[in-house]
PDB file of C-alpha atoms and ligand atoms in Angstrom:
ATOM      1  CA  MET A 254     -55.393 -33.739  72.725  1.00  0.00           C
ATOM      2  CA  ASN A 255     -55.249 -36.903  70.631  1.00  0.00           C
ATOM      3  CA  GLU A 256     -58.291 -39.082  70.168  1.00  0.00           C
ATOM      4  CA  ARG A 257     -57.686 -42.773  70.648  1.00  0.00           C
ATOM      5  CA  ILE A 258     -58.958 -45.733  68.627  1.00  0.00           C
ATOM      6  CA  GLU A 259     -58.745 -48.829  70.792  1.00  0.00           C
ATOM      7  CA  PRO A 260     -57.160 -51.977  69.293  1.00  0.00           C
ATOM      8  CA  GLN A 261     -59.338 -53.723  66.670  1.00  0.00           C
ATOM      9  CA  THR A 262     -61.920 -50.914  66.648  1.00  0.00           C
ATOM     10  CA  GLY A 263     -62.715 -47.898  64.484  1.00  0.00           C
ATOM     11  CA  THR A 264     -64.417 -44.538  64.334  1.00  0.00           C
ATOM     12  CA  ALA A 265     -65.925 -42.044  61.903  1.00  0.00           C
ATOM     13  CA  PHE A 266     -65.987 -38.247  61.811  1.00  0.00           C
ATOM     14  CA  GLU A 267     -66.390 -35.236  59.566  1.00  0.00           C
ATOM     15  CA  LEU A 268     -63.681 -33.032  58.125  1.00  0.00           C
ATOM     16  CA  HIS A 269     -64.065 -29.635  56.563  1.00  0.00           C
ATOM     17  CA  ARG A 270     -62.020 -28.532  53.620  1.00  0.00           C
ATOM     18  CA  GLY A 271     -58.687 -27.259  54.959  1.00  0.00           C
ATOM     19  CA  ASP A 272     -58.735 -29.346  58.146  1.00  0.00           C
ATOM     20  CA  LEU A 273     -55.602 -31.329  58.935  1.00  0.00           C
ATOM     21  CA  LEU A 274     -55.964 -34.963  59.980  1.00  0.00           C
ATOM     22  CA  ARG A 275     -52.944 -36.217  61.907  1.00  0.00           C
ATOM     23  CA  VAL A 276     -52.779 -39.994  62.381  1.00  0.00           C
ATOM     24  CA  ILE A 277     -50.310 -41.250  64.961  1.00  0.00           C
ATOM     25  CA  ASP A 278     -49.011 -44.757  65.637  1.00  0.00           C
ATOM     26  CA  PRO A 279     -48.419 -44.437  69.402  1.00  0.00           C
ATOM     27  CA  LEU A 280     -46.677 -47.789  69.964  1.00  0.00           C
ATOM     28  CA  GLY A 281     -45.362 -48.620  66.470  1.00  0.00           C
ATOM     29  CA  GLU A 282     -46.121 -51.338  63.883  1.00  0.00           C
ATOM     30  CA  GLN A 283     -49.876 -50.660  63.779  1.00  0.00           C
ATOM     31  CA  VAL A 284     -51.941 -50.158  60.614  1.00  0.00           C
ATOM     32  CA  ALA A 285     -54.881 -47.718  60.366  1.00  0.00           C
ATOM     33  CA  ASP A 286     -57.340 -48.076  57.464  1.00  0.00           C
ATOM     34  CA  LEU A 287     -58.711 -44.796  56.128  1.00  0.00           C
ATOM     35  CA  VAL A 288     -61.682 -44.208  53.846  1.00  0.00           C
ATOM     36  CA  ALA A 289     -63.469 -41.007  52.866  1.00  0.00           C
ATOM     37  CA  PHE A 290     -66.633 -39.880  51.104  1.00  0.00           C
ATOM     38  CA  ALA A 291     -67.610 -36.438  49.826  1.00  0.00           C
ATOM     39  CA  ARG A 292     -70.135 -34.935  52.212  1.00  0.00           C
ATOM     40  CA  GLU A 293     -71.999 -33.453  49.293  1.00  0.00           C
ATOM     41  CA  ASP A 294     -72.503 -36.799  47.556  1.00  0.00           C
ATOM     42  CA  LYS A 295     -71.450 -40.126  49.038  1.00  0.00           C
ATOM     43  CA  ARG A 296     -71.155 -41.580  45.527  1.00  0.00           C
ATOM     44  CA  GLU A 297     -67.852 -39.705  45.417  1.00  0.00           C
ATOM     45  CA  TRP A 298     -65.275 -41.709  47.371  1.00  0.00           C
ATOM     46  CA  LEU A 299     -61.552 -42.046  47.927  1.00  0.00           C
ATOM     47  CA  SER A 300     -60.147 -43.925  44.938  1.00  0.00           C
ATOM     48  CA  SER A 301     -57.083 -46.122  45.076  1.00  0.00           C
ATOM     49  CA  GLY A 302     -57.062 -46.429  41.293  1.00  0.00           C
ATOM     50  CA  ARG A 303     -57.198 -42.698  40.564  1.00  0.00           C
ATOM     51  CA  SER A 304     -54.631 -41.860  43.250  1.00  0.00           C
ATOM     52  CA  ILE A 305     -52.091 -44.455  42.122  1.00  0.00           C
ATOM     53  CA  ASP A 306     -52.700 -43.609  38.476  1.00  0.00           C
ATOM     54  CA  TYR A 307     -51.996 -39.879  38.847  1.00  0.00           C
ATOM     55  CA  ALA A 308     -49.052 -40.301  41.235  1.00  0.00           C
ATOM     56  CA  ASN A 309     -47.605 -43.054  39.029  1.00  0.00           C
ATOM     57  CA  THR A 310     -46.474 -44.974  42.099  1.00  0.00           C
ATOM     58  CA  ILE A 311     -48.062 -47.337  44.589  1.00  0.00           C
ATOM     59  CA  TYR A 312     -46.052 -45.786  47.422  1.00  0.00           C
ATOM     60  CA  LEU A 313     -47.828 -42.522  48.171  1.00  0.00           C
ATOM     61  CA  THR A 314     -46.069 -40.118  50.520  1.00  0.00           C
ATOM     62  CA  THR A 315     -45.461 -36.425  51.269  1.00  0.00           C
ATOM     63  CA  GLY A 316     -46.653 -34.191  48.444  1.00  0.00           C
ATOM     64  CA  HIS A 317     -48.935 -36.768  46.846  1.00  0.00           C
ATOM     65  CA  VAL A 318     -52.644 -36.123  46.410  1.00  0.00           C
ATOM     66  CA  LEU A 319     -55.305 -38.739  47.154  1.00  0.00           C
ATOM     67  CA  TYR A 320     -58.073 -38.427  44.566  1.00  0.00           C
ATOM     68  CA  SER A 321     -61.737 -39.357  44.448  1.00  0.00           C
ATOM     69  CA  ASN A 322     -63.324 -41.613  41.844  1.00  0.00           C
ATOM     70  CA  ARG A 323     -64.331 -38.342  40.142  1.00  0.00           C
ATOM     71  CA  SER A 324     -60.661 -37.276  39.974  1.00  0.00           C
ATOM     72  CA  GLN A 325     -61.075 -34.506  42.539  1.00  0.00           C
ATOM     73  CA  PRO A 326     -58.430 -34.040  45.261  1.00  0.00           C
ATOM     74  CA  MET A 327     -59.675 -35.382  48.604  1.00  0.00           C
ATOM     75  CA  PHE A 328     -56.451 -35.200  50.636  1.00  0.00           C
ATOM     76  CA  THR A 329     -52.903 -33.952  50.264  1.00  0.00           C
ATOM     77  CA  ILE A 330     -50.233 -35.743  52.284  1.00  0.00           C
ATOM     78  CA  GLU A 331     -48.360 -32.959  54.057  1.00  0.00           C
ATOM     79  CA  ARG A 332     -46.130 -34.958  56.377  1.00  0.00           C
ATOM     80  CA  ASP A 333     -45.113 -38.587  56.410  1.00  0.00           C
ATOM     81  CA  ASP A 334     -42.651 -39.962  58.960  1.00  0.00           C
ATOM     82  CA  VAL A 335     -42.826 -43.499  57.601  1.00  0.00           C
ATOM     83  CA  GLY A 336     -43.041 -43.367  53.797  1.00  0.00           C
ATOM     84  CA  ARG A 337     -44.706 -46.735  53.426  1.00  0.00           C
ATOM     85  CA  HIS A 338     -48.462 -47.201  53.204  1.00  0.00           C
ATOM     86  CA  ASP A 339     -50.652 -49.499  51.160  1.00  0.00           C
ATOM     87  CA  PHE A 340     -53.417 -48.538  48.751  1.00  0.00           C
ATOM     88  CA  LEU A 341     -53.831 -51.868  46.953  1.00  0.00           C
ATOM     89  CA  LEU A 342     -55.614 -54.020  49.501  1.00  0.00           C
ATOM     90  CA  THR A 343     -59.140 -53.916  50.831  1.00  0.00           C
ATOM     91  CA  PRO A 344     -59.991 -53.447  54.513  1.00  0.00           C
ATOM     92  CA  CYS A 345     -59.772 -56.750  56.378  1.00  0.00           C
ATOM     93  CA  SER A 346     -63.200 -58.374  56.637  1.00  0.00           C
ATOM     94  CA  PRO A 347     -64.728 -61.566  58.046  1.00  0.00           C
ATOM     95  CA  GLU A 348     -64.136 -63.100  54.612  1.00  0.00           C
ATOM     96  CA  THR A 349     -60.453 -62.072  54.722  1.00  0.00           C
ATOM     97  CA  PHE A 350     -60.029 -64.116  57.862  1.00  0.00           C
ATOM     98  CA  ALA A 351     -61.983 -67.060  56.456  1.00  0.00           C
ATOM     99  CA  ILE A 352     -60.180 -67.118  53.084  1.00  0.00           C
ATOM    100  CA  ILE A 353     -56.610 -66.162  54.005  1.00  0.00           C
ATOM    101  CA  TYR A 354     -56.354 -67.201  57.628  1.00  0.00           C
ATOM    102  CA  LYS A 355     -58.864 -70.105  57.493  1.00  0.00           C
ATOM    103  CA  ASN A 356     -60.427 -68.569  60.574  1.00  0.00           C
ATOM    104  CA  THR A 357     -64.206 -68.598  60.537  1.00  0.00           C
ATOM    105  CA  ALA A 358     -64.570 -67.734  64.227  1.00  0.00           C
ATOM    106  CA  LEU A 359     -65.940 -64.317  65.118  1.00  0.00           C
ATOM    107  CA  HIS A 360     -63.145 -61.800  64.517  1.00  0.00           C
ATOM    108  CA  PRO A 361     -63.166 -57.991  64.530  1.00  0.00           C
ATOM    109  CA  SER A 362     -62.346 -56.444  61.145  1.00  0.00           C
ATOM    110  CA  CYS A 363     -61.662 -53.056  59.614  1.00  0.00           C
ATOM    111  CA  PHE A 364     -64.539 -53.557  57.184  1.00  0.00           C
ATOM    112  CA  GLY A 365     -66.953 -54.362  60.018  1.00  0.00           C
ATOM    113  CA  ASN A 366     -65.732 -51.417  62.061  1.00  0.00           C
ATOM    114  CA  LEU A 367     -66.021 -49.033  59.094  1.00  0.00           C
ATOM    115  CA  CYS A 368     -69.556 -50.277  58.337  1.00  0.00           C
ATOM    116  CA  THR A 369     -70.604 -49.779  61.951  1.00  0.00           C
ATOM    117  CA  HIS A 370     -69.292 -46.233  62.263  1.00  0.00           C
ATOM    118  CA  LEU A 371     -70.049 -44.913  58.771  1.00  0.00           C
ATOM    119  CA  ALA A 372     -73.684 -46.055  58.940  1.00  0.00           C
ATOM    120  CA  ARG A 373     -74.671 -42.816  60.664  1.00  0.00           C
ATOM    121  CA  PHE A 374     -73.585 -40.929  57.538  1.00  0.00           C
ATOM    122  CA  GLY A 375     -75.817 -43.135  55.382  1.00  0.00           C
ATOM    123  CA  ILE A 376     -72.884 -45.120  54.018  1.00  0.00           C
ATOM    124  CA  GLU A 377     -73.648 -48.782  53.407  1.00  0.00           C
ATOM    125  CA  PRO A 378     -71.286 -51.778  53.336  1.00  0.00           C
ATOM    126  CA  ASP A 379     -71.340 -51.987  49.538  1.00  0.00           C
ATOM    127  CA  ASP A 380     -70.238 -48.333  49.326  1.00  0.00           C
ATOM    128  CA  ILE A 381     -66.880 -48.986  50.999  1.00  0.00           C
ATOM    129  CA  PRO A 382     -64.000 -49.084  48.492  1.00  0.00           C
ATOM    130  CA  THR A 383     -60.330 -50.033  48.820  1.00  0.00           C
ATOM    131  CA  THR A 384     -58.983 -48.287  51.897  1.00  0.00           C
ATOM    132  CA  PHE A 385     -55.819 -46.220  52.212  1.00  0.00           C
ATOM    133  CA  ASN A 386     -53.984 -48.485  54.642  1.00  0.00           C
ATOM    134  CA  ILE A 387     -51.819 -46.139  56.654  1.00  0.00           C
ATOM    135  CA  PHE A 388     -48.535 -47.693  57.857  1.00  0.00           C
ATOM    136  CA  MET A 389     -49.276 -51.002  56.068  1.00  0.00           C
ATOM    137  CA  ASN A 390     -46.139 -52.445  54.513  1.00  0.00           C
ATOM    138  CA  VAL A 391     -46.815 -54.301  51.266  1.00  0.00           C
ATOM    139  CA  GLU A 392     -43.957 -55.206  48.935  1.00  0.00           C
ATOM    140  CA  ILE A 393     -44.327 -56.451  45.392  1.00  0.00           C
ATOM    141  CA  LEU A 394     -41.895 -59.233  44.528  1.00  0.00           C
ATOM    142  CA  PRO A 395     -40.514 -59.535  40.962  1.00  0.00           C
ATOM    143  CA  THR A 396     -43.010 -62.365  40.351  1.00  0.00           C
ATOM    144  CA  GLY A 397     -45.863 -59.986  41.175  1.00  0.00           C
ATOM    145  CA  GLU A 398     -46.523 -61.739  44.439  1.00  0.00           C
ATOM    146  CA  LEU A 399     -47.363 -59.517  47.400  1.00  0.00           C
ATOM    147  CA  LYS A 400     -45.451 -59.739  50.642  1.00  0.00           C
ATOM    148  CA  ILE A 401     -46.924 -58.194  53.778  1.00  0.00           C
ATOM    149  CA  GLY A 402     -44.231 -57.180  56.235  1.00  0.00           C
ATOM    150  CA  PRO A 403     -44.360 -55.575  59.665  1.00  0.00           C
ATOM    151  CA  PRO A 404     -45.228 -51.881  59.434  1.00  0.00           C
ATOM    152  CA  ARG A 405     -42.174 -49.632  59.333  1.00  0.00           C
ATOM    153  CA  SER A 406     -43.793 -47.187  61.742  1.00  0.00           C
ATOM    154  CA  ARG A 407     -42.146 -46.692  65.106  1.00  0.00           C
ATOM    155  CA  ALA A 408     -43.694 -45.319  68.279  1.00  0.00           C
ATOM    156  CA  GLY A 409     -44.895 -41.764  67.711  1.00  0.00           C
ATOM    157  CA  ASP A 410     -44.658 -41.758  63.919  1.00  0.00           C
ATOM    158  CA  VAL A 411     -47.152 -39.520  62.152  1.00  0.00           C
ATOM    159  CA  ILE A 412     -48.831 -38.964  58.796  1.00  0.00           C
ATOM    160  CA  GLU A 413     -50.708 -35.704  58.149  1.00  0.00           C
ATOM    161  CA  LEU A 414     -53.440 -35.382  55.541  1.00  0.00           C
ATOM    162  CA  ARG A 415     -54.987 -32.068  54.519  1.00  0.00           C
ATOM    163  CA  ALA A 416     -58.667 -32.366  53.600  1.00  0.00           C
ATOM    164  CA  GLU A 417     -59.250 -30.866  50.147  1.00  0.00           C
ATOM    165  CA  MET A 418     -63.059 -31.082  50.382  1.00  0.00           C
ATOM    166  CA  ASP A 419     -65.725 -31.608  53.042  1.00  0.00           C
ATOM    167  CA  LEU A 420     -65.565 -35.268  53.963  1.00  0.00           C
ATOM    168  CA  HIS A 421     -67.047 -38.116  55.934  1.00  0.00           C
ATOM    169  CA  VAL A 422     -64.095 -40.180  57.132  1.00  0.00           C
ATOM    170  CA  GLY A 423     -63.756 -43.669  58.588  1.00  0.00           C
ATOM    171  CA  LEU A 424     -60.582 -44.716  60.415  1.00  0.00           C
ATOM    172  CA  THR A 425     -59.606 -47.955  62.168  1.00  0.00           C
ATOM    173  CA  ALA A 426     -56.950 -49.644  64.225  1.00  0.00           C
ATOM    174  CA  CYS A 427     -56.521 -52.687  61.981  1.00  0.00           C
ATOM    175  CA  SER A 428     -57.587 -56.127  63.202  1.00  0.00           C
ATOM    176  CA  ALA A 429     -55.515 -58.357  60.893  1.00  0.00           C
ATOM    177  CA  GLU A 430     -52.746 -60.385  62.507  1.00  0.00           C
ATOM    178  CA  MET A 431     -50.201 -60.376  59.681  1.00  0.00           C
ATOM    179  CA  SER A 432     -50.526 -56.658  58.898  1.00  0.00           C
ATOM    180  CA  ASN A 433     -49.622 -55.608  62.428  1.00  0.00           C
ATOM    181  CA  ASN A 434     -46.779 -58.007  63.226  1.00  0.00           C
ATOM    182  CA  TYR A 435     -49.178 -60.171  65.245  1.00  0.00           C
ATOM    183  CA  ALA A 436     -49.957 -57.642  67.978  1.00  0.00           C
ATOM    184  CA  PHE A 437     -52.994 -55.358  68.107  1.00  0.00           C
ATOM    185  CA  LYS A 438     -52.356 -51.814  69.247  1.00  0.00           C
ATOM    186  CA  PRO A 439     -54.316 -48.564  69.387  1.00  0.00           C
ATOM    187  CA  ILE A 440     -54.167 -45.734  66.864  1.00  0.00           C
ATOM    188  CA  GLU A 441     -54.385 -42.074  67.777  1.00  0.00           C
ATOM    189  CA  PHE A 442     -55.498 -39.137  65.681  1.00  0.00           C
ATOM    190  CA  GLU A 443     -55.932 -35.406  65.948  1.00  0.00           C
ATOM    191  CA  ILE A 444     -57.947 -33.010  63.833  1.00  0.00           C
ATOM    192  CA  VAL A 445     -56.486 -29.543  63.466  1.00  0.00           C
ATOM    193  CA  ARG A 446     -59.399 -27.402  62.297  1.00  0.00           C
ATOM    194  CA  ALA A 447     -58.806 -24.889  59.566  1.00  0.00           C
ATOM    195  CA  SER A 448     -60.942 -22.269  61.261  1.00  0.00           C
TER     196      SER A 448
HETATM  197 ZN1   ZN B 565     -57.658 -54.325  58.981  1.00  0.00          ZN
END
């Protein structure tokens, strides 16, 4: 039975080492921001820099390992129907909407949703690093400029991540207009327990 993250919301949960986290885009073209912290010590967190460095690519997919800031494996990607995710950009935040979209009105955000749900694990806003932005489609142009396109995910597409340590995890259905082809949809996920 899949759990559902309603549009522009988020959740947080625990994984044990060996658990499989399956993230599903039920309708297509929807981004889900993922972040993780070691349960043993929240100062160990999912690191974009380490992961990209060791994989030697910004496009992480099946077979790649997502590392912590302490260079320990946190996840292995075991299945990837889409093959395009982003690990360069931060979770959308109220400031994202003010600076990029010139929108200072109240707006849900991945950062806000992660803060809300990770608080019960003692994780504070300043602890939240660059997120692994599942299904987010970011291209780098020859000039170095970034181009955000519609996600390549279609209805029912899946990514599966094997937890390599005990983790606190935050996961959202992204709230940013451009990242989701200007329509907000739910995200689903399933945890297949190792034991
Ligand atoms: Zn977002």
